[in-house]
Amino acid sequence: MSFLVYAILFTFAFLPQYAFLALFHGWGAWVNAVVLVLGEGLVIIQGLFEGFFVDECRVDVFDATLLDKGLEGLVAPHRLLFPDAPNSVKKLGKPTTAAVYQPWSLVQIVELVAFLPLNLVPYVGTPAFVVITGARLGTFAQYRWFALRGLTKKEREREVRGRMWEYTWFGTVAMLLELVPVLSLFFLLTSTTGAALWTAKLEIQARTPQPAPAAPAASVAAPRYAQEHDPDEPPPPYVDNPV
């Protein structure tokens, strides 16, 4: 599917866009033209294919990775599990609640289309397009985790704001990988695995009890005479006076 989409775009859309960009970018126009076509292909694939056919597979990959990390208690309330199965994939049964990895987002599709013209800007346009659209993509990386925990929309937004930089960089890398023709669907699944491993790390950290801070050692003050008395001098005279 993705190969067919990119084959059509590079056959019919690449050269006209390259010719137009060459008026402004000169010899470097082919870089922007390639990214522009790849971005257009990503919009088409996400809008017509991924959101309807791949999301269920991504949920399975995400949940199986959590099972591999020993987080059955997080997944079990939301789908049937077969604990005697030989591996984490075969342990997965049918979901008992709505199972969505990344909700279909009209806003994300509109942003992809709206920011495509950034590739017309020399030098900085293409990196800006990848980072801006990747930031939006990254905010959905752990949507499944939030659903497993039963978070509300406000709670999800608060968690996203707390890790906004991490989501931005995760989404940027995922965006770059998903722009690779033919392999985009493969990298879609590897990004899902990466998001699940990140989730498992956060869950394990949250469940690990933090050691209590060590109490400061009590300093024992030396007797005054021991601090002031020179060991080479004779001891002070005995005085029979308890006061």
PDB file of C-alpha atoms in Angstrom:
ATOM      1  CA  MET A   1       0.000   0.000   0.000  1.00  0.00           C
ATOM      2  CA  SER A   2       2.662   2.511   1.028  1.00  0.00           C
ATOM      3  CA  PHE A   3       4.871   1.503  -1.923  1.00  0.00           C
ATOM      4  CA  LEU A   4       2.000   2.145  -4.325  1.00  0.00           C
ATOM      5  CA  VAL A   5       1.240   5.552  -2.789  1.00  0.00           C
ATOM      6  CA  TYR A   6       4.859   6.711  -2.971  1.00  0.00           C
ATOM      7  CA  ALA A   7       5.333   5.296  -6.475  1.00  0.00           C
ATOM      8  CA  ILE A   8       2.392   7.345  -7.763  1.00  0.00           C
ATOM      9  CA  LEU A   9       3.533  10.503  -5.972  1.00  0.00           C
ATOM     10  CA  PHE A  10       7.148  10.306  -7.152  1.00  0.00           C
ATOM     11  CA  THR A  11       5.987   9.540 -10.700  1.00  0.00           C
ATOM     12  CA  PHE A  12       3.513  12.370 -11.057  1.00  0.00           C
ATOM     13  CA  ALA A  13       4.171  14.910  -8.279  1.00  0.00           C
ATOM     14  CA  PHE A  14       7.916  14.990  -7.682  1.00  0.00           C
ATOM     15  CA  LEU A  15       9.134  16.667 -10.886  1.00  0.00           C
ATOM     16  CA  PRO A  16       6.575  19.525 -10.931  1.00  0.00           C
ATOM     17  CA  GLN A  17       7.310  20.325  -7.296  1.00  0.00           C
ATOM     18  CA  TYR A  18      11.058  20.076  -7.857  1.00  0.00           C
ATOM     19  CA  ALA A  19      10.836  22.465 -10.807  1.00  0.00           C
ATOM     20  CA  PHE A  20       8.871  24.969  -8.717  1.00  0.00           C
ATOM     21  CA  LEU A  21      11.215  24.733  -5.722  1.00  0.00           C
ATOM     22  CA  ALA A  22      14.271  25.075  -7.952  1.00  0.00           C
ATOM     23  CA  LEU A  23      13.205  28.660  -8.670  1.00  0.00           C
ATOM     24  CA  PHE A  24      13.865  29.505  -5.014  1.00  0.00           C
ATOM     25  CA  HIS A  25      16.320  26.873  -3.733  1.00  0.00           C
ATOM     26  CA  GLY A  26      18.614  26.256  -6.695  1.00  0.00           C
ATOM     27  CA  TRP A  27      20.511  22.964  -6.726  1.00  0.00           C
ATOM     28  CA  GLY A  28      19.313  22.033  -3.214  1.00  0.00           C
ATOM     29  CA  ALA A  29      15.672  21.980  -4.258  1.00  0.00           C
ATOM     30  CA  TRP A  30      15.637  18.188  -4.618  1.00  0.00           C
ATOM     31  CA  VAL A  31      16.011  17.740  -0.829  1.00  0.00           C
ATOM     32  CA  ASN A  32      12.958  19.864  -0.108  1.00  0.00           C
ATOM     33  CA  ALA A  33      11.040  18.247  -2.962  1.00  0.00           C
ATOM     34  CA  VAL A  34      11.752  14.762  -1.620  1.00  0.00           C
ATOM     35  CA  VAL A  35      10.633  15.690   1.901  1.00  0.00           C
ATOM     36  CA  LEU A  36       7.561  17.427   0.486  1.00  0.00           C
ATOM     37  CA  VAL A  37       6.512  14.328  -1.460  1.00  0.00           C
ATOM     38  CA  LEU A  38       7.256  12.056   1.491  1.00  0.00           C
ATOM     39  CA  GLY A  39       5.127  14.285   3.700  1.00  0.00           C
ATOM     40  CA  GLU A  40       2.277  14.163   1.219  1.00  0.00           C
ATOM     41  CA  GLY A  41       2.545  10.392   1.105  1.00  0.00           C
ATOM     42  CA  LEU A  42       2.502  10.234   4.898  1.00  0.00           C
ATOM     43  CA  VAL A  43      -0.708  12.268   4.980  1.00  0.00           C
ATOM     44  CA  ILE A  44      -2.362   9.915   2.503  1.00  0.00           C
ATOM     45  CA  ILE A  45      -1.166   6.759   4.250  1.00  0.00           C
ATOM     46  CA  GLN A  46      -2.187   7.967   7.700  1.00  0.00           C
ATOM     47  CA  GLY A  47      -5.544   9.217   6.504  1.00  0.00           C
ATOM     48  CA  LEU A  48      -6.540   6.226   4.391  1.00  0.00           C
ATOM     49  CA  PHE A  49      -4.658   3.277   5.785  1.00  0.00           C
ATOM     50  CA  GLU A  50      -2.975   3.441   9.183  1.00  0.00           C
ATOM     51  CA  GLY A  51      -5.874   4.816  11.176  1.00  0.00           C
ATOM     52  CA  PHE A  52      -8.218   2.020  10.082  1.00  0.00           C
ATOM     53  CA  PHE A  53      -6.048  -1.079   9.561  1.00  0.00           C
ATOM     54  CA  VAL A  54      -2.817  -0.771  11.553  1.00  0.00           C
ATOM     55  CA  ASP A  55      -4.067   0.614  14.864  1.00  0.00           C
ATOM     56  CA  GLU A  56      -5.229  -2.780  16.153  1.00  0.00           C
ATOM     57  CA  CYS A  57      -1.823  -4.269  15.365  1.00  0.00           C
ATOM     58  CA  ARG A  58      -0.107  -1.420  17.217  1.00  0.00           C
ATOM     59  CA  VAL A  59      -2.273  -2.048  20.282  1.00  0.00           C
ATOM     60  CA  ASP A  60      -1.195  -5.707  20.251  1.00  0.00           C
ATOM     61  CA  VAL A  61       2.487  -4.758  19.910  1.00  0.00           C
ATOM     62  CA  PHE A  62       2.208  -2.247  22.751  1.00  0.00           C
ATOM     63  CA  ASP A  63       0.377  -4.634  25.107  1.00  0.00           C
ATOM     64  CA  ALA A  64       2.668  -7.576  24.313  1.00  0.00           C
ATOM     65  CA  THR A  65       5.718  -5.459  25.140  1.00  0.00           C
ATOM     66  CA  LEU A  66       4.188  -4.534  28.500  1.00  0.00           C
ATOM     67  CA  LEU A  67       3.588  -8.228  29.199  1.00  0.00           C
ATOM     68  CA  ASP A  68       7.227  -8.937  28.351  1.00  0.00           C
ATOM     69  CA  LYS A  69       8.197  -6.428  31.034  1.00  0.00           C
ATOM     70  CA  GLY A  70       6.014  -8.095  33.659  1.00  0.00           C
ATOM     71  CA  LEU A  71       3.172  -5.565  33.639  1.00  0.00           C
ATOM     72  CA  GLU A  72       0.286  -8.020  33.303  1.00  0.00           C
ATOM     73  CA  GLY A  73      -1.610  -6.155  36.013  1.00  0.00           C
ATOM     74  CA  LEU A  74      -1.775  -3.078  33.814  1.00  0.00           C
ATOM     75  CA  VAL A  75      -3.117  -4.916  30.762  1.00  0.00           C
ATOM     76  CA  ALA A  76      -5.339  -7.581  32.365  1.00  0.00           C
ATOM     77  CA  PRO A  77      -8.278  -5.297  33.296  1.00  0.00           C
ATOM     78  CA  HIS A  78      -8.681  -4.310  29.640  1.00  0.00           C
ATOM     79  CA  ARG A  79      -8.299  -7.560  27.682  1.00  0.00           C
ATOM     80  CA  LEU A  80      -8.384 -11.313  28.072  1.00  0.00           C
ATOM     81  CA  LEU A  81      -5.032 -12.922  28.792  1.00  0.00           C
ATOM     82  CA  PHE A  82      -3.867 -16.531  28.495  1.00  0.00           C
ATOM     83  CA  PRO A  83      -1.195 -16.846  31.195  1.00  0.00           C
ATOM     84  CA  ASP A  84      -0.136 -20.360  30.111  1.00  0.00           C
ATOM     85  CA  ALA A  85       0.719 -19.269  26.566  1.00  0.00           C
ATOM     86  CA  PRO A  86       4.380 -19.693  25.525  1.00  0.00           C
ATOM     87  CA  ASN A  87       5.035 -16.029  24.712  1.00  0.00           C
ATOM     88  CA  SER A  88       3.610 -12.587  25.286  1.00  0.00           C
ATOM     89  CA  VAL A  89       1.997 -12.328  21.844  1.00  0.00           C
ATOM     90  CA  LYS A  90       0.032 -15.550  22.295  1.00  0.00           C
ATOM     91  CA  LYS A  91      -1.018 -14.435  25.767  1.00  0.00           C
ATOM     92  CA  LEU A  92      -3.125 -11.674  24.224  1.00  0.00           C
ATOM     93  CA  GLY A  93      -6.851 -12.295  23.982  1.00  0.00           C
ATOM     94  CA  LYS A  94      -9.606 -10.023  22.775  1.00  0.00           C
ATOM     95  CA  PRO A  95      -9.824  -6.556  24.345  1.00  0.00           C
ATOM     96  CA  THR A  96     -12.663  -6.120  26.823  1.00  0.00           C
ATOM     97  CA  THR A  97     -12.622  -2.317  26.548  1.00  0.00           C
ATOM     98  CA  ALA A  98     -12.037   0.088  23.675  1.00  0.00           C
ATOM     99  CA  ALA A  99      -8.521  -0.573  22.381  1.00  0.00           C
ATOM    100  CA  VAL A 100      -7.042   2.390  20.518  1.00  0.00           C
ATOM    101  CA  TYR A 101      -3.338   3.044  20.144  1.00  0.00           C
ATOM    102  CA  GLN A 102      -3.531   6.398  18.420  1.00  0.00           C
ATOM    103  CA  PRO A 103      -6.920   8.008  17.891  1.00  0.00           C
ATOM    104  CA  TRP A 104      -7.649   9.243  14.398  1.00  0.00           C
ATOM    105  CA  SER A 105      -6.937  12.952  14.656  1.00  0.00           C
ATOM    106  CA  LEU A 106      -8.305  15.374  12.093  1.00  0.00           C
ATOM    107  CA  VAL A 107      -6.184  18.066  13.739  1.00  0.00           C
ATOM    108  CA  GLN A 108      -3.020  16.073  13.051  1.00  0.00           C
ATOM    109  CA  ILE A 109      -3.948  15.559   9.391  1.00  0.00           C
ATOM    110  CA  VAL A 110      -4.782  19.262   8.996  1.00  0.00           C
ATOM    111  CA  GLU A 111      -1.478  20.239  10.617  1.00  0.00           C
ATOM    112  CA  LEU A 112       0.456  17.956   8.273  1.00  0.00           C
ATOM    113  CA  VAL A 113      -1.202  19.600   5.289  1.00  0.00           C
ATOM    114  CA  ALA A 114      -0.927  23.120   6.710  1.00  0.00           C
ATOM    115  CA  PHE A 115       2.789  22.825   7.514  1.00  0.00           C
ATOM    116  CA  LEU A 116       3.813  21.185   4.238  1.00  0.00           C
ATOM    117  CA  PRO A 117       4.533  24.643   2.709  1.00  0.00           C
ATOM    118  CA  LEU A 118       7.300  25.052   5.295  1.00  0.00           C
ATOM    119  CA  ASN A 119       9.399  22.941   2.935  1.00  0.00           C
ATOM    120  CA  LEU A 120       9.393  25.917   0.570  1.00  0.00           C
ATOM    121  CA  VAL A 121      11.541  27.857   3.051  1.00  0.00           C
ATOM    122  CA  PRO A 122      15.247  27.368   2.296  1.00  0.00           C
ATOM    123  CA  TYR A 123      17.450  25.505   4.805  1.00  0.00           C
ATOM    124  CA  VAL A 124      15.277  25.777   7.922  1.00  0.00           C
ATOM    125  CA  GLY A 125      11.903  24.912   6.412  1.00  0.00           C
ATOM    126  CA  THR A 126      12.312  21.150   6.203  1.00  0.00           C
ATOM    127  CA  PRO A 127      13.746  20.671   9.732  1.00  0.00           C
ATOM    128  CA  ALA A 128      10.994  22.926  11.102  1.00  0.00           C
ATOM    129  CA  PHE A 129       8.328  20.826   9.350  1.00  0.00           C
ATOM    130  CA  VAL A 130       9.715  17.593  10.808  1.00  0.00           C
ATOM    131  CA  VAL A 131       9.994  18.941  14.373  1.00  0.00           C
ATOM    132  CA  ILE A 132       6.591  20.662  14.440  1.00  0.00           C
ATOM    133  CA  THR A 133       4.683  17.699  13.058  1.00  0.00           C
ATOM    134  CA  GLY A 134       6.798  15.292  15.115  1.00  0.00           C
ATOM    135  CA  ALA A 135       5.853  17.144  18.302  1.00  0.00           C
ATOM    136  CA  ARG A 136       2.175  16.473  17.610  1.00  0.00           C
ATOM    137  CA  LEU A 137       2.922  12.852  16.738  1.00  0.00           C
ATOM    138  CA  GLY A 138       4.857  12.358  19.957  1.00  0.00           C
ATOM    139  CA  THR A 139       1.949  13.402  22.162  1.00  0.00           C
ATOM    140  CA  PHE A 140       0.062  10.276  21.003  1.00  0.00           C
ATOM    141  CA  ALA A 141       2.966   7.893  21.738  1.00  0.00           C
ATOM    142  CA  GLN A 142       1.547   6.849  25.121  1.00  0.00           C
ATOM    143  CA  TYR A 143      -2.160   7.331  24.495  1.00  0.00           C
ATOM    144  CA  ARG A 144      -2.692   3.597  25.034  1.00  0.00           C
ATOM    145  CA  TRP A 145      -0.914   3.803  28.403  1.00  0.00           C
ATOM    146  CA  PHE A 146      -3.167   6.640  29.500  1.00  0.00           C
ATOM    147  CA  ALA A 147      -6.221   4.580  28.481  1.00  0.00           C
ATOM    148  CA  LEU A 148      -4.985   1.548  30.430  1.00  0.00           C
ATOM    149  CA  ARG A 149      -4.698   3.756  33.507  1.00  0.00           C
ATOM    150  CA  GLY A 150      -8.135   5.261  32.952  1.00  0.00           C
ATOM    151  CA  LEU A 151      -6.936   8.865  32.822  1.00  0.00           C
ATOM    152  CA  THR A 152      -9.329  11.651  31.941  1.00  0.00           C
ATOM    153  CA  LYS A 153      -8.602  14.143  29.181  1.00  0.00           C
ATOM    154  CA  LYS A 154      -7.320  16.727  31.662  1.00  0.00           C
ATOM    155  CA  GLU A 155      -5.096  14.163  33.343  1.00  0.00           C
ATOM    156  CA  ARG A 156      -3.686  13.119  29.953  1.00  0.00           C
ATOM    157  CA  GLU A 157      -2.961  16.724  29.055  1.00  0.00           C
ATOM    158  CA  ARG A 158      -1.199  17.250  32.379  1.00  0.00           C
ATOM    159  CA  GLU A 159       1.016  14.202  31.808  1.00  0.00           C
ATOM    160  CA  VAL A 160       1.849  15.339  28.278  1.00  0.00           C
ATOM    161  CA  ARG A 161       2.811  18.822  29.486  1.00  0.00           C
ATOM    162  CA  GLY A 162       5.083  17.292  32.117  1.00  0.00           C
ATOM    163  CA  ARG A 163       7.064  15.388  29.458  1.00  0.00           C
ATOM    164  CA  MET A 164       6.609  17.695  26.483  1.00  0.00           C
ATOM    165  CA  TRP A 165      10.274  17.765  25.469  1.00  0.00           C
ATOM    166  CA  GLU A 166      10.524  13.980  25.633  1.00  0.00           C
ATOM    167  CA  TYR A 167       7.407  13.606  23.474  1.00  0.00           C
ATOM    168  CA  THR A 168       8.747  16.174  20.998  1.00  0.00           C
ATOM    169  CA  TRP A 169      12.028  14.342  20.453  1.00  0.00           C
ATOM    170  CA  PHE A 170      10.372  10.928  20.410  1.00  0.00           C
ATOM    171  CA  GLY A 171       7.849  12.132  17.842  1.00  0.00           C
ATOM    172  CA  THR A 172      10.527  13.835  15.725  1.00  0.00           C
ATOM    173  CA  VAL A 173      12.567  10.643  15.444  1.00  0.00           C
ATOM    174  CA  ALA A 174       9.416   8.618  14.742  1.00  0.00           C
ATOM    175  CA  MET A 175       8.416  11.148  12.077  1.00  0.00           C
ATOM    176  CA  LEU A 176      11.782  10.864  10.325  1.00  0.00           C
ATOM    177  CA  LEU A 177      11.578   7.078  10.311  1.00  0.00           C
ATOM    178  CA  GLU A 178       7.991   7.037   9.039  1.00  0.00           C
ATOM    179  CA  LEU A 179       9.022   9.238   6.114  1.00  0.00           C
ATOM    180  CA  VAL A 180      11.213   6.409   4.783  1.00  0.00           C
ATOM    181  CA  PRO A 181       9.428   5.001   1.728  1.00  0.00           C
ATOM    182  CA  VAL A 182       8.292   1.348   1.827  1.00  0.00           C
ATOM    183  CA  LEU A 183       9.685   0.892   5.344  1.00  0.00           C
ATOM    184  CA  SER A 184       7.308   3.409   6.912  1.00  0.00           C
ATOM    185  CA  LEU A 185       4.931   0.728   8.202  1.00  0.00           C
ATOM    186  CA  PHE A 186       7.834  -1.263   9.655  1.00  0.00           C
ATOM    187  CA  PHE A 187       9.109   1.797  11.506  1.00  0.00           C
ATOM    188  CA  LEU A 188       5.550   2.473  12.630  1.00  0.00           C
ATOM    189  CA  LEU A 189       5.683  -0.781  14.601  1.00  0.00           C
ATOM    190  CA  THR A 190       9.209  -0.200  15.918  1.00  0.00           C
ATOM    191  CA  SER A 191       8.111   3.224  17.187  1.00  0.00           C
ATOM    192  CA  THR A 192       5.214   1.508  18.941  1.00  0.00           C
ATOM    193  CA  THR A 193       7.630  -0.916  20.599  1.00  0.00           C
ATOM    194  CA  GLY A 194       9.838   1.981  21.655  1.00  0.00           C
ATOM    195  CA  ALA A 195       6.854   3.776  23.196  1.00  0.00           C
ATOM    196  CA  ALA A 196       5.909   0.613  25.106  1.00  0.00           C
ATOM    197  CA  LEU A 197       9.467   0.149  26.420  1.00  0.00           C
ATOM    198  CA  TRP A 198       9.481   3.778  27.549  1.00  0.00           C
ATOM    199  CA  THR A 199       6.124   3.212  29.242  1.00  0.00           C
ATOM    200  CA  ALA A 200       7.393   0.096  31.010  1.00  0.00           C
ATOM    201  CA  LYS A 201      10.398   2.013  32.306  1.00  0.00           C
ATOM    202  CA  LEU A 202       8.170   4.773  33.719  1.00  0.00           C
ATOM    203  CA  GLU A 203       5.797   2.233  35.271  1.00  0.00           C
ATOM    204  CA  ILE A 204       8.597   0.283  36.934  1.00  0.00           C
ATOM    205  CA  GLN A 205      10.140   3.492  38.257  1.00  0.00           C
ATOM    206  CA  ALA A 206       6.782   4.594  39.673  1.00  0.00           C
ATOM    207  CA  ARG A 207       6.237   1.221  41.378  1.00  0.00           C
ATOM    208  CA  THR A 208       9.727   0.922  42.841  1.00  0.00           C
ATOM    209  CA  PRO A 209       9.732   2.277  46.413  1.00  0.00           C
ATOM    210  CA  GLN A 210      12.205   5.066  46.801  1.00  0.00           C
ATOM    211  CA  PRO A 211      14.741   4.547  49.644  1.00  0.00           C
ATOM    212  CA  ALA A 212      14.238   6.862  52.598  1.00  0.00           C
ATOM    213  CA  PRO A 213      16.942   9.502  52.925  1.00  0.00           C
ATOM    214  CA  ALA A 214      19.589   8.528  55.432  1.00  0.00           C
ATOM    215  CA  ALA A 215      19.403  10.407  58.737  1.00  0.00           C
ATOM    216  CA  PRO A 216      22.418  12.647  59.341  1.00  0.00           C
ATOM    217  CA  ALA A 217      24.857  11.141  61.807  1.00  0.00           C
ATOM    218  CA  ALA A 218      24.612  12.766  65.214  1.00  0.00           C
ATOM    219  CA  SER A 219      27.795  14.555  66.030  1.00  0.00           C
ATOM    220  CA  VAL A 220      29.071  13.805  69.527  1.00  0.00           C
ATOM    221  CA  ALA A 221      30.692  16.818  71.039  1.00  0.00           C
ATOM    222  CA  ALA A 222      33.982  16.081  72.734  1.00  0.00           C
ATOM    223  CA  PRO A 223      34.360  17.191  76.332  1.00  0.00           C
ATOM    224  CA  ARG A 224      35.632  20.694  76.613  1.00  0.00           C
ATOM    225  CA  TYR A 225      38.676  19.712  78.518  1.00  0.00           C
ATOM    226  CA  ALA A 226      39.554  17.165  75.813  1.00  0.00           C
ATOM    227  CA  GLN A 227      39.436  19.870  73.187  1.00  0.00           C
ATOM    228  CA  GLU A 228      41.503  22.350  75.165  1.00  0.00           C
ATOM    229  CA  HIS A 229      43.914  20.037  77.059  1.00  0.00           C
ATOM    230  CA  ASP A 230      47.336  19.388  75.582  1.00  0.00           C
ATOM    231  CA  PRO A 231      48.238  15.679  75.978  1.00  0.00           C
ATOM    232  CA  ASP A 232      51.847  16.632  76.837  1.00  0.00           C
ATOM    233  CA  GLU A 233      50.775  18.695  79.847  1.00  0.00           C
ATOM    234  CA  PRO A 234      50.006  17.162  83.243  1.00  0.00           C
ATOM    235  CA  PRO A 235      46.345  16.624  84.060  1.00  0.00           C
ATOM    236  CA  PRO A 236      44.515  19.377  85.929  1.00  0.00           C
ATOM    237  CA  PRO A 237      44.596  19.170  89.737  1.00  0.00           C
ATOM    238  CA  TYR A 238      41.848  17.216  91.476  1.00  0.00           C
ATOM    239  CA  VAL A 239      39.176  19.382  93.091  1.00  0.00           C
ATOM    240  CA  ASP A 240      36.679  17.797  95.500  1.00  0.00           C
ATOM    241  CA  ASN A 241      33.840  20.110  94.621  1.00  0.00           C
ATOM    242  CA  PRO A 242      30.759  18.655  92.870  1.00  0.00           C
ATOM    243  CA  VAL A 243      29.481  22.101  91.914  1.00  0.00           C
TER     244      VAL A 243
END
